[in-house]
mmCIF file of C-alpha atoms in Angstrom:
data_model
loop_
_atom_site.group_PDB
_atom_site.id
_atom_site.type_symbol
_atom_site.label_atom_id
_atom_site.label_comp_id
_atom_site.label_asym_id
_atom_site.label_seq_id
_atom_site.Cartn_x
_atom_site.Cartn_y
_atom_site.Cartn_z
ATOM 1 C CA MET A 372 6.365 6.759 -24.083
ATOM 2 C CA ALA A 373 5.481 3.135 -23.092
ATOM 3 C CA GLU A 374 3.645 1.860 -20.269
ATOM 4 C CA ARG A 375 2.878 -1.581 -18.574
ATOM 5 C CA GLN A 376 0.187 -2.642 -16.082
ATOM 6 C CA PHE A 377 1.194 -4.384 -12.906
ATOM 7 C CA PRO A 378 -1.172 -5.236 -10.040
ATOM 8 C CA GLY A 379 -1.958 -1.963 -8.336
ATOM 9 C CA PHE A 380 0.188 0.138 -10.546
ATOM 10 C CA THR A 381 0.891 1.387 -14.043
ATOM 11 C CA LEU A 382 4.520 2.052 -14.905
ATOM 12 C CA ARG A 383 5.338 4.419 -17.586
ATOM 13 C CA SER A 384 8.668 5.251 -19.208
ATOM 14 C CA GLY A 385 9.816 8.928 -19.542
ATOM 15 C CA VAL A 386 12.474 11.496 -19.933
ATOM 16 C CA THR A 387 13.347 14.628 -18.066
ATOM 17 C CA LYS A 388 15.843 17.282 -18.858
ATOM 18 C CA GLU A 389 18.537 18.234 -16.424
ATOM 19 C CA GLY A 390 20.620 21.103 -17.661
ATOM 20 C CA SER A 391 21.795 20.188 -21.170
ATOM 21 C CA ARG A 392 21.419 16.542 -20.525
ATOM 22 C CA PHE A 393 18.518 14.024 -20.417
ATOM 23 C CA THR A 394 17.704 11.328 -17.811
ATOM 24 C CA ALA A 395 15.700 8.237 -18.501
ATOM 25 C CA LEU A 396 13.031 7.416 -15.851
ATOM 26 C CA LEU A 397 10.206 5.276 -15.015
ATOM 27 C CA SER A 398 7.088 6.603 -13.210
ATOM 28 C CA SER A 399 4.838 4.456 -11.110
ATOM 29 C CA HIS A 400 1.077 5.519 -10.924
ATOM 30 C CA PRO A 401 -0.990 3.915 -8.236
ATOM 31 C CA ALA A 402 -4.250 2.370 -9.576
ATOM 32 C CA LYS A 403 -6.329 3.656 -6.644
ATOM 33 C CA GLY A 404 -5.247 7.289 -7.195
ATOM 34 C CA GLY A 405 -2.517 9.337 -5.584
ATOM 35 C CA PHE A 406 0.577 10.869 -6.727
ATOM 36 C CA PRO A 407 3.136 8.961 -8.905
ATOM 37 C CA ASN A 408 6.677 8.145 -7.841
ATOM 38 C CA TYR A 409 9.586 8.624 -10.251
ATOM 39 C CA PHE A 410 12.612 6.400 -10.576
ATOM 40 C CA ALA A 411 15.784 7.278 -12.573
ATOM 41 C CA VAL A 412 17.113 4.362 -14.488
ATOM 42 C CA TYR A 413 20.610 3.972 -15.992
ATOM 43 C CA GLU A 414 21.642 6.491 -13.298
ATOM 44 C CA ASN A 415 25.289 6.030 -14.324
ATOM 45 C CA ARG A 416 24.496 7.654 -17.638
ATOM 46 C CA SER A 417 23.128 10.993 -18.822
ATOM 47 C CA PHE A 418 22.035 11.350 -22.386
ATOM 48 C CA ARG A 419 22.782 14.056 -24.985
ATOM 49 C CA GLU A 420 19.681 13.324 -27.040
ATOM 50 C CA GLU A 421 16.124 13.035 -25.652
ATOM 51 C CA ALA A 422 15.414 10.189 -28.184
ATOM 52 C CA VAL A 423 18.181 8.082 -26.939
ATOM 53 C CA ALA A 424 17.137 8.631 -23.231
ATOM 54 C CA ALA A 425 13.579 7.716 -24.208
ATOM 55 C CA GLU A 426 14.709 4.482 -25.835
ATOM 56 C CA ALA A 427 16.714 3.600 -22.710
ATOM 57 C CA ALA A 428 13.681 4.274 -20.488
ATOM 58 C CA GLU A 429 11.523 1.981 -22.668
ATOM 59 C CA LYS A 430 14.187 -0.816 -22.463
ATOM 60 C CA ALA A 431 14.332 -0.432 -18.722
ATOM 61 C CA LEU A 432 10.397 -0.752 -18.676
ATOM 62 C CA GLY A 433 10.703 -3.997 -20.566
ATOM 63 C CA LEU A 434 13.166 -5.337 -18.045
ATOM 64 C CA VAL A 435 10.851 -4.798 -14.969
ATOM 65 C CA LEU A 436 9.791 -8.149 -13.328
ATOM 66 C CA GLY A 437 7.166 -6.606 -11.158
ATOM 67 C CA VAL A 438 6.567 -3.850 -8.488
ATOM 68 C CA GLU A 439 6.873 -3.776 -4.729
ATOM 69 C CA ASP A 440 3.966 -2.793 -2.526
ATOM 70 C CA ASP A 441 4.894 0.834 -2.842
ATOM 71 C CA GLY A 442 5.263 0.798 -6.589
ATOM 72 C CA THR A 443 8.996 0.511 -6.788
ATOM 73 C CA PRO A 444 10.095 -1.400 -10.023
ATOM 74 C CA VAL A 445 11.761 -4.699 -9.388
ATOM 75 C CA PHE A 446 14.488 -5.694 -11.682
ATOM 76 C CA ALA A 447 16.321 -9.105 -12.119
ATOM 77 C CA GLU A 448 19.438 -9.568 -9.857
ATOM 78 C CA GLY A 449 22.371 -7.449 -11.123
ATOM 79 C CA GLU A 450 20.027 -5.376 -13.506
ATOM 80 C CA THR A 451 19.410 -1.875 -12.431
ATOM 81 C CA GLY A 452 17.503 -0.581 -15.278
#
């Protein structure tokens, strides 16, 4: 999966399996240690193929403009990843 560095956080794209479907996600890892937070992207979709979900997660990672103080990804207005 892909990753991008932001001040204080590293964001990584990823995929998780939920039943027979896959969900695209981003994980936010604090630079100073601690537990990552996970954010589902393209929540209105589930994917039948893991590779397609991974591609969607990487696309969403590319659309992130920055991160909030708690590591939440920030997208452009109207874009939800």
